[in-house]
């Protein structure tokens, strides 16, 4: 069975500082990997996704993520955080060929201090 | 604008009552999904449907029911058998041959 671990429940960074959110997955074959962001009381917005090819993927709002098969990781990064980035971030893994089996991590809540 | 709409934004359920959450999409997507979100637990799949008139149980289907009579609509009924219905419910959809799920704004269900 596939699974996703986001080890950090809550992270606080200063505005302008760099950010890295961790995501580790367990999946037997080549995974499809996603990062979503959720503002309070809202739905999820797709930040970026990895299916194949270049292991460094660029997303919206200046985010990027790197797929490392040897470490089963797909960490999300941003070089300079803005106060508007404060939200909850979810990593998800899916099976190639179908999107119906997305498994989500428990999320990391990001707080940004001014 | 194309997108997914969910209504109502807030819903209150009385003891023993069934309630229905609406999910509509105008993206011409084939597959639709219902998730339940609880604090600290991420999203858990309740039901999904890949085509009209067909749907499958997800990981936590007990106490819920769905229908898929139209491509654009996938309503979720929370029955009285669901003893802990208080949660945030999210609907999502995916186009044919696509792997990315797009989400609606959610419905928060509260018990009176």
CSV table of C-alpha atoms in Angstrom, one decimal:
chain,number,residue,atom,x,y,z
A,1,UNK,CA,0.0,0.0,0.0
A,2,UNK,CA,1.2,3.5,-0.7
A,3,UNK,CA,1.8,6.0,2.0
A,4,UNK,CA,3.0,9.5,2.6
A,5,UNK,CA,4.8,11.0,5.6
A,6,UNK,CA,5.1,14.6,6.3
A,7,UNK,CA,7.2,14.6,9.4
A,8,UNK,CA,6.8,18.3,10.3
A,9,UNK,CA,3.3,19.2,11.6
A,10,UNK,CA,4.1,22.9,12.0
A,11,UNK,CA,6.9,25.1,10.7
A,12,UNK,CA,7.6,28.7,11.4
A,13,UNK,CA,9.9,30.8,9.2
A,14,UNK,CA,10.6,34.5,8.9
A,15,UNK,CA,9.5,36.4,5.9
A,16,UNK,CA,12.4,36.4,3.3
A,17,UNK,CA,13.9,33.2,4.7
A,18,UNK,CA,14.2,30.0,2.7
A,19,UNK,CA,11.8,27.1,3.2
A,20,UNK,CA,11.9,23.4,2.8
A,21,UNK,CA,8.9,21.1,3.6
A,22,UNK,CA,9.7,17.4,3.8
A,23,UNK,CA,7.7,14.6,2.2
A,24,UNK,CA,8.6,10.9,2.2
A,25,UNK,CA,6.6,8.4,0.3
A,26,UNK,CA,6.3,4.6,0.1
A,27,UNK,CA,5.2,3.1,-3.2
A,28,UNK,CA,6.3,0.0,-5.1
A,29,UNK,CA,6.5,1.4,-8.6
A,30,UNK,CA,7.1,4.8,-10.2
A,31,UNK,CA,5.0,7.2,-8.2
A,32,UNK,CA,3.1,10.3,-9.3
A,33,UNK,CA,3.8,13.0,-6.8
A,34,UNK,CA,1.9,16.2,-6.0
A,35,UNK,CA,2.1,19.2,-3.6
A,36,UNK,CA,-1.1,21.1,-2.8
A,37,UNK,CA,-1.6,24.2,-0.7
A,38,UNK,CA,-4.7,25.0,1.4
A,39,UNK,CA,-5.6,28.3,2.9
A,40,UNK,CA,-7.9,28.2,6.0
A,41,UNK,CA,-11.5,27.1,5.1
A,42,UNK,CA,-10.6,26.7,1.4
A,43,UNK,CA,-10.1,23.9,-1.0
A,44,UNK,CA,-6.7,22.6,-2.2
A,45,UNK,CA,-4.7,24.3,-4.9
A,46,UNK,CA,-2.1,22.4,-6.9
A,47,UNK,CA,1.4,23.8,-6.5
A,48,UNK,CA,3.3,21.3,-8.7
A,49,UNK,CA,3.5,17.7,-9.8
A,50,UNK,CA,6.0,15.1,-10.8
A,51,UNK,CA,5.2,12.3,-13.2
A,52,UNK,CA,8.5,11.6,-15.0
A,53,UNK,CA,11.6,13.3,-16.5
A,54,UNK,CA,13.5,16.1,-14.9
A,55,UNK,CA,13.6,15.4,-11.1
A,56,UNK,CA,13.5,19.1,-10.3
A,57,UNK,CA,10.0,20.5,-11.0
A,58,UNK,CA,8.9,24.1,-10.9
A,59,UNK,CA,5.5,25.1,-9.7
A,60,UNK,CA,3.4,28.2,-9.1
A,61,UNK,CA,4.2,31.0,-6.6
A,62,UNK,CA,7.9,30.4,-6.9
A,63,UNK,CA,7.9,26.9,-5.4
A,64,UNK,CA,9.9,23.9,-6.6
A,65,UNK,CA,10.3,20.3,-5.5
A,66,UNK,CA,12.9,17.7,-6.1
A,67,UNK,CA,12.2,14.0,-6.6
A,68,UNK,CA,14.9,11.8,-5.1
A,69,UNK,CA,14.1,8.1,-5.8
A,70,UNK,CA,17.0,6.9,-3.6
A,71,UNK,CA,15.6,8.7,-0.6
A,72,UNK,CA,11.9,8.2,-1.5
A,73,UNK,CA,11.5,11.9,-1.0
A,74,UNK,CA,9.8,14.8,-2.7
A,75,UNK,CA,10.6,17.9,-0.7
A,76,UNK,CA,9.1,21.3,-1.4
A,77,UNK,CA,11.3,24.4,-1.4
A,78,UNK,CA,11.1,28.1,-1.8
A,79,UNK,CA,14.1,30.4,-1.7
A,80,UNK,CA,12.3,33.4,-0.1
A,81,UNK,CA,9.0,33.1,1.8
A,82,UNK,CA,6.3,35.7,1.6
A,83,UNK,CA,3.8,36.3,4.4
A,84,UNK,CA,1.0,35.2,2.0
A,85,UNK,CA,2.6,31.7,1.9
A,86,UNK,CA,1.2,31.0,5.3
A,87,UNK,CA,-1.1,28.0,4.8
A,88,UNK,CA,-1.2,24.2,5.1
A,89,UNK,CA,0.7,22.2,2.6
A,90,UNK,CA,-0.1,18.6,1.6
A,91,UNK,CA,2.1,16.1,-0.3
A,92,UNK,CA,0.3,13.3,-2.2
A,93,UNK,CA,1.2,10.2,-4.1
A,94,UNK,CA,-0.7,8.4,-6.8
A,95,UNK,CA,-0.3,5.4,-9.0
A,96,UNK,CA,0.8,5.8,-12.6
A,97,UNK,CA,-2.2,5.3,-14.9
A,98,UNK,CA,-4.9,6.4,-12.5
A,99,UNK,CA,-5.6,9.3,-10.3
A,100,UNK,CA,-8.2,7.6,-8.2
A,101,UNK,CA,-5.7,6.3,-5.6
A,102,UNK,CA,-4.2,9.5,-4.3
A,103,UNK,CA,-2.9,9.1,-0.8
A,104,UNK,CA,-2.3,12.3,1.1
A,105,UNK,CA,0.1,13.2,3.9
A,106,UNK,CA,-1.2,14.7,7.1
A,107,UNK,CA,0.0,18.1,6.1
A,108,UNK,CA,2.4,20.8,7.3
A,109,UNK,CA,1.1,24.1,8.6
A,110,UNK,CA,3.4,27.0,7.7
A,111,UNK,CA,3.5,30.1,9.8
A,112,UNK,CA,5.4,33.2,8.5
A,113,UNK,CA,6.6,35.8,10.9
A,114,UNK,CA,7.2,39.4,9.8
B,1,UNK,CA,-14.9,30.3,-15.8
B,2,UNK,CA,-14.6,26.5,-15.5
B,3,UNK,CA,-14.4,25.0,-12.1
B,4,UNK,CA,-15.9,23.0,-9.3
B,5,UNK,CA,-18.6,24.3,-7.0
B,6,UNK,CA,-19.7,22.9,-3.7
B,7,UNK,CA,-22.7,23.9,-1.7
B,8,UNK,CA,-23.6,24.8,0.9
B,9,UNK,CA,-20.4,26.3,2.4
B,10,UNK,CA,-21.7,25.4,5.9
B,11,UNK,CA,-24.2,22.7,6.7
B,12,UNK,CA,-25.8,21.7,10.0
B,13,UNK,CA,-27.1,18.2,10.8
B,14,UNK,CA,-29.5,17.2,13.5
B,15,UNK,CA,-29.4,13.9,15.2
B,16,UNK,CA,-30.7,11.1,13.0
B,17,UNK,CA,-30.9,13.3,9.9
B,18,UNK,CA,-29.5,12.6,6.4
B,19,UNK,CA,-27.9,15.5,4.7
B,20,UNK,CA,-26.7,15.9,1.1
B,21,UNK,CA,-23.7,17.9,0.0
B,22,UNK,CA,-23.6,19.1,-3.6
B,23,UNK,CA,-20.7,19.0,-6.0
B,24,UNK,CA,-20.9,20.3,-9.5
B,25,UNK,CA,-18.2,20.7,-12.2
B,26,UNK,CA,-18.2,22.3,-15.6
B,27,UNK,CA,-14.8,21.1,-16.6
B,28,UNK,CA,-16.1,18.1,-18.6
B,29,UNK,CA,-14.2,15.9,-16.3
B,30,UNK,CA,-15.0,12.2,-16.2
B,31,UNK,CA,-13.8,11.3,-12.7
B,32,UNK,CA,-15.1,12.8,-9.5
B,33,UNK,CA,-14.1,12.2,-5.8
B,34,UNK,CA,-15.2,12.9,-2.3
B,35,UNK,CA,-12.8,13.4,0.6
B,36,UNK,CA,-13.2,14.0,4.2
B,37,UNK,CA,-10.7,16.2,6.1
B,38,UNK,CA,-10.2,16.1,9.8
B,39,UNK,CA,-7.6,18.2,11.7
B,40,UNK,CA,-4.2,16.4,11.7
B,41,UNK,CA,-5.4,13.5,9.5
B,42,UNK,CA,-5.0,14.9,6.0
B,43,UNK,CA,-7.6,13.9,3.4
B,44,UNK,CA,-9.3,10.5,3.3
B,45,UNK,CA,-11.2,9.2,0.3
B,46,UNK,CA,-14.9,8.4,0.8
B,47,UNK,CA,-16.2,7.5,-2.7
B,48,UNK,CA,-15.1,8.1,-6.3
B,49,UNK,CA,-16.7,7.8,-9.7
B,50,UNK,CA,-14.8,7.3,-12.9
B,51,UNK,CA,-17.9,7.4,-15.2
B,52,UNK,CA,-21.6,8.2,-15.1
B,53,UNK,CA,-23.7,5.6,-13.3
B,54,UNK,CA,-20.7,4.0,-11.7
B,55,UNK,CA,-18.9,4.6,-8.4
B,56,UNK,CA,-16.6,2.8,-6.0
B,57,UNK,CA,-16.0,2.9,-2.2
B,58,UNK,CA,-12.9,4.6,-0.9
B,59,UNK,CA,-11.2,4.1,2.4
B,60,UNK,CA,-14.0,5.4,4.7
B,61,UNK,CA,-17.3,4.8,2.8
B,62,UNK,CA,-19.3,3.6,5.8
B,63,UNK,CA,-22.2,6.0,6.7
B,64,UNK,CA,-22.0,7.7,3.3
B,65,UNK,CA,-23.8,7.3,-0.1
B,66,UNK,CA,-23.3,8.8,-3.5
B,67,UNK,CA,-24.9,8.9,-6.9
B,68,UNK,CA,-23.6,9.8,-10.4
B,69,UNK,CA,-26.6,10.3,-12.7
B,70,UNK,CA,-25.0,13.2,-14.6
B,71,UNK,CA,-21.4,13.8,-15.6
B,72,UNK,CA,-21.2,17.2,-14.0
B,73,UNK,CA,-22.8,16.2,-10.6
B,74,UNK,CA,-21.6,13.9,-7.8
B,75,UNK,CA,-23.7,14.5,-4.6
B,76,UNK,CA,-22.7,13.0,-1.3
B,77,UNK,CA,-25.3,12.0,1.3
B,78,UNK,CA,-24.1,11.8,4.9
B,79,UNK,CA,-26.5,9.3,6.5
B,80,UNK,CA,-27.6,8.9,10.1
B,81,UNK,CA,-25.3,5.8,10.2
B,82,UNK,CA,-22.3,8.2,10.2
B,83,UNK,CA,-21.8,8.8,13.9
B,84,UNK,CA,-19.1,11.3,13.7
B,85,UNK,CA,-19.9,13.5,10.6
B,86,UNK,CA,-18.4,16.7,11.8
B,87,UNK,CA,-15.6,17.5,9.2
B,88,UNK,CA,-14.6,19.5,6.2
B,89,UNK,CA,-15.7,17.7,2.9
B,90,UNK,CA,-13.9,18.3,-0.3
B,91,UNK,CA,-14.9,17.3,-3.8
B,92,UNK,CA,-12.4,16.9,-6.6
B,93,UNK,CA,-12.4,15.9,-10.3
B,94,UNK,CA,-10.0,14.7,-13.0
B,95,UNK,CA,-10.2,14.8,-16.8
B,96,UNK,CA,-9.9,11.6,-18.9
B,97,UNK,CA,-6.3,10.6,-19.3
B,98,UNK,CA,-5.2,13.1,-16.7
B,99,UNK,CA,-3.7,12.4,-13.4
B,100,UNK,CA,-4.2,15.7,-11.5
B,101,UNK,CA,-7.1,16.2,-9.2
B,102,UNK,CA,-8.7,19.6,-9.0
B,103,UNK,CA,-10.6,20.6,-5.9
B,104,UNK,CA,-13.7,22.5,-5.0
B,105,UNK,CA,-13.9,25.0,-2.1
B,106,UNK,CA,-15.3,22.5,0.4
B,107,UNK,CA,-18.3,22.2,2.7
B,108,UNK,CA,-18.0,22.2,6.5
B,109,UNK,CA,-20.6,19.9,8.2
B,110,UNK,CA,-21.4,20.6,11.8
B,111,UNK,CA,-23.7,18.6,14.1
B,112,UNK,CA,-26.3,20.4,16.2
